[in-house]
């Protein structure tokens, strides 16, 4: 892990402004020139590619060149800009310039300078969410700009209690990381843990929130994701209202939600826009899909290799006929198809969207049928594998979907070794691992263990909203109740007329 | 990190060590579907096992695959051995692949073996964890080998399926339930005796011809097909049988029963001649009747007739069983459950003297859509 | 030495419900119908009921014992022994009790391997299986009592389908098998009760982990509910066994429960017994985990220098070794009989005696003061 090593930070070695400017001058996009006016003359320096040139030429320079400016103090009065900084601190100057500020000095040797922020941010407009699509809910998604992202969240939580704490991570990159929470709801310990974990990071650069996720997770050897990352501002604000904490990194279009439990990875935000019966049914369907996806092909291997007794009599004939021209053992057959599907998925993800779609269809249909006709796999297996691949993608969270796709391989191998017993042992290891796993120090499989019945209301099923008056217990929020349960339920029971009344 | 690597390494080694379990890949074993045992005297039997061979009917797409690579080449094996020998082990040396008995559907015994006693065969099946308990047993009138290996049936579908389907659908109708499970229950239980259906090959099909009654493991007598309804009526509750009643010579009425229920009461269970009272109630529907023999006014009269007739038949049946000293109706069990401190030792002496009283209560609930 | 237990390592009061309960449900319930009905036939359910209610009383004694001890220090059996009998005799007694725990886990593991070998894989090597199994146990116990109690909870959840599975035999029931009621002498029923002890054992392990339960006032109620649940489960299973098998058949069947699972048939799969046996792995794992945790803890209590981490490996090695030494089913049955007798003495004689000793000690202490 090279970035943890304490190497010489190049930023610290330069001692003076002059040296810093000399260093910067070598870059063609660094502009450094002397302005000679009637009343006032100064040195102006900035990085052309970082500042908003239009703003500089239209507003800043005319103001500077005007006759009203006599000294550097006057600039503040004249300029139509806020947040002017006067400083001698080299590191502040340095980061100011590199963030897109304009530096003004009275002479080439003066140590004090004025920093005028005029940064230009290249950012794409807010677009539709792509990895977590929704049909009924809002379609906005985060973009790469931190300001826009916070704007999206703030507009959904218009209260002064929403706190945004900004941290800088990375020795060199100094990436801005914002920690968002609602004061009074979010648990203080959790906030401290998050801030401590982020500020304790020893790293040179932080490019995206995924890197941050990998560095602050509780157990970074686990294949299970421990925090939800989402690109949907509505989901983040929902979580903030629940008392969770969101972390946004400048330059990446998604937010981390901490802490998370395993059931949240299987709930889509769309669930909250459906009637509770439908939402619960679809959650159960998802749960079934995950079970099916993980267990189906190992079960195929186990049944066909060891436990032919379990197969119903009438299915037996179908299975034997479909396998009669396959020369391999079930395990080889399954691995062959599983790896083929994995390849298709990976190829589809790497290729441009349109080519990717074609690859999916061509690969799925052509290779699938061809391998059955060629007699290297049985067609029943093809159905099973295709269904389980489909089921794996039902998971709303991409990270979890990847985990689920990968986790079946140890299951397949143990099914080959010990049959159903092997699957059971593998499942047991998996579950015990989940039991030991924590997310921000909170148990990962929370509503199940420790058993909290109130939290079960929004886990495998989603009960009606009037029953969900409490925030999740495991968060130990400052305010336990979302709404007063009596008042929520009173409205319904107020007037219950008799038939035809 | 190091810990992890050590753990993973050691588990891998162990798993590889354990990976030497013998497999039975579904198409690399011969799955036995039916076993038949014929007694030839002197404690010797001819055993027959059949296994289905699933040869793929030409798959339109798989022209390139050629012949199925793993289809089995044999359909049955047969040979002599001693009574009670596991047929799987006996024929393993003749088999193309490993034989497995885990999906056994039927087990057939010929009458000779049944008379000789099924003790060893039953013990074999009861000891085997693989054998399914819902497997059907049957007695064959004739030779099991012939029945299982004949090629003059109407289709070439594996015969085991035919036998099992036939027994199963009979069990739902007139015949009392007989699987390995119920046979073992009665065979090992005290104060009761088992029974099995009797089947026979007749031309190009099979037929069920009656119920074989046992004294413990030995065949005693055969109950003909037309008395089986009475037997089942006294044995268990059911709802699908058909009873043909000849109320005058050449004049028949057929009852399809919608529901029968039987309840027992016992008095003086420990005396030398216990009184057993059976009460049967039948809700029936008439599906076939001699023309003009039934209409709305005659209903109760016919009901009375049927009741009287059935009660007499039932008493006759039990009397016959008592004479033969067998108890397939599990009357002893009923007496035991109704008697405190039941004297089990002398029961077999007292059983033939027991008085059996039967009352039948028939309700005709429907006579069809025409009058 | 008796440092306080960190609240992050405690377990909720609900664990007093499922920990003892899961410990009680063991391999025993697969075969207990045969043993119980040997003496009392159709009245066997009476024996499970009586025996179960008596364990309720023993549970009361245990909780009383522990609560009394709370005034003097940490409420577990180690401290009770040490305080009442002094360090030497106390430690010896602790070790005798712990040998029962070892016997418990060992008898359990070996019986399960026997079932696996009989029903699924006759060629399964008991050495390799127990090593793989003990690796999982090691992994769980390293997570502490919290993880173990999590495993217990999951075990409870996973067992529910197995008990529901038993309902499928109701269509094959012969209700007249249950009659006549109360037709046996009290003596034969008492003999059945003695045999039932084996299946109810396990709840007394609360003696070892009680201090880890937070809010003990609430926990007590849950502990009794746990025992009641076990009584309910055992009585139902026994009743189902009696109405499904005839007496003669029952005496011929070694594992009646598995046999009746064998006759359950679903459209999707047959031979449910194999799946059920595999699910039973979840009965086994919490038992072995908790037992090895208790043993490691006991060793640490007597020899504070030995860390639990290290003694745990030793315990598992011992477990594997003795498991591999047992060769056949007969020996397994002998071990189970020893375990039964030993456990009977502990819960019905030793624990009341201990309560008495505690009382005497208190009297003496008061007099001297």
PDB file of C-alpha atoms in Angstrom, chain A residues 221 304-306 308-309 311-314 316-317 319-321 323-326 329-330 373 417-418, chain B residues 1 15 19 21-27 31 54 56 61 68-70 100-103 105 130 164:
ATOM      1  CA  UNK A 221     -11.460  -8.354   3.373  1.00  0.00           C
ATOM      2  CA  UNK A 304     -26.950 -34.628 -10.056  1.00  0.00           C
ATOM      3  CA  UNK A 305     -23.672 -35.721  -8.566  1.00  0.00           C
ATOM      4  CA  UNK A 306     -24.722 -37.220  -5.248  1.00  0.00           C
ATOM      5  CA  UNK A 308     -30.349 -38.435  -7.273  1.00  0.00           C
ATOM      6  CA  UNK A 309     -32.933 -39.553  -4.672  1.00  0.00           C
ATOM      7  CA  UNK A 311     -35.148 -35.495  -7.750  1.00  0.00           C
ATOM      8  CA  UNK A 312     -38.837 -36.273  -8.284  1.00  0.00           C
ATOM      9  CA  UNK A 313     -39.470 -39.371 -10.349  1.00  0.00           C
ATOM     10  CA  UNK A 314     -41.003 -37.597 -13.290  1.00  0.00           C
ATOM     11  CA  UNK A 316     -35.684 -37.615 -13.393  1.00  0.00           C
ATOM     12  CA  UNK A 317     -36.500 -38.702 -16.921  1.00  0.00           C
ATOM     13  CA  UNK A 319     -32.975 -34.577 -16.581  1.00  0.00           C
ATOM     14  CA  UNK A 320     -31.430 -37.790 -17.746  1.00  0.00           C
ATOM     15  CA  UNK A 321     -32.602 -37.277 -21.306  1.00  0.00           C
ATOM     16  CA  UNK A 323     -27.954 -34.881 -20.054  1.00  0.00           C
ATOM     17  CA  UNK A 324     -27.664 -38.001 -22.115  1.00  0.00           C
ATOM     18  CA  UNK A 325     -25.494 -36.432 -24.783  1.00  0.00           C
ATOM     19  CA  UNK A 326     -23.335 -34.419 -22.380  1.00  0.00           C
ATOM     20  CA  UNK A 329     -19.721 -34.310 -15.115  1.00  0.00           C
ATOM     21  CA  UNK A 330     -22.300 -31.795 -13.903  1.00  0.00           C
ATOM     22  CA  UNK A 373     -26.842 -28.412 -29.698  1.00  0.00           C
ATOM     23  CA  UNK A 417     -17.042 -32.011  -2.904  1.00  0.00           C
ATOM     24  CA  UNK A 418     -19.669 -32.834  -0.300  1.00  0.00           C
TER      25      UNK A 418
ATOM     26  CA  UNK B   1      -4.056 -11.200   6.552  1.00  0.00           C
ATOM     27  CA  UNK B  15     -11.663 -30.082   1.206  1.00  0.00           C
ATOM     28  CA  UNK B  19     -13.254 -34.870  -2.077  1.00  0.00           C
ATOM     29  CA  UNK B  21     -16.621 -39.405  -1.839  1.00  0.00           C
ATOM     30  CA  UNK B  22     -18.050 -41.830  -4.361  1.00  0.00           C
ATOM     31  CA  UNK B  23     -20.378 -40.009  -6.678  1.00  0.00           C
ATOM     32  CA  UNK B  24     -23.533 -41.210  -8.308  1.00  0.00           C
ATOM     33  CA  UNK B  25     -23.940 -38.882 -11.241  1.00  0.00           C
ATOM     34  CA  UNK B  26     -27.520 -39.089 -12.328  1.00  0.00           C
ATOM     35  CA  UNK B  27     -26.848 -40.447 -15.811  1.00  0.00           C
ATOM     36  CA  UNK B  31     -31.682 -46.287 -11.293  1.00  0.00           C
ATOM     37  CA  UNK B  54     -34.059 -43.054 -21.463  1.00  0.00           C
ATOM     38  CA  UNK B  56     -33.318 -39.647 -26.385  1.00  0.00           C
ATOM     39  CA  UNK B  61     -31.333 -29.568 -32.928  1.00  0.00           C
ATOM     40  CA  UNK B  68     -26.277 -40.208 -26.831  1.00  0.00           C
ATOM     41  CA  UNK B  69     -23.022 -40.846 -25.036  1.00  0.00           C
ATOM     42  CA  UNK B  70     -24.360 -41.954 -21.727  1.00  0.00           C
ATOM     43  CA  UNK B 100     -28.921 -47.554  -7.179  1.00  0.00           C
ATOM     44  CA  UNK B 101     -32.169 -48.379  -5.387  1.00  0.00           C
ATOM     45  CA  UNK B 102     -33.039 -44.913  -4.151  1.00  0.00           C
ATOM     46  CA  UNK B 103     -35.888 -44.379  -6.564  1.00  0.00           C
ATOM     47  CA  UNK B 105     -41.170 -47.513  -7.230  1.00  0.00           C
ATOM     48  CA  UNK B 130     -32.319 -45.181   0.594  1.00  0.00           C
ATOM     49  CA  UNK B 164     -47.182 -47.939  -9.604  1.00  0.00           C
TER      50      UNK B 164
END
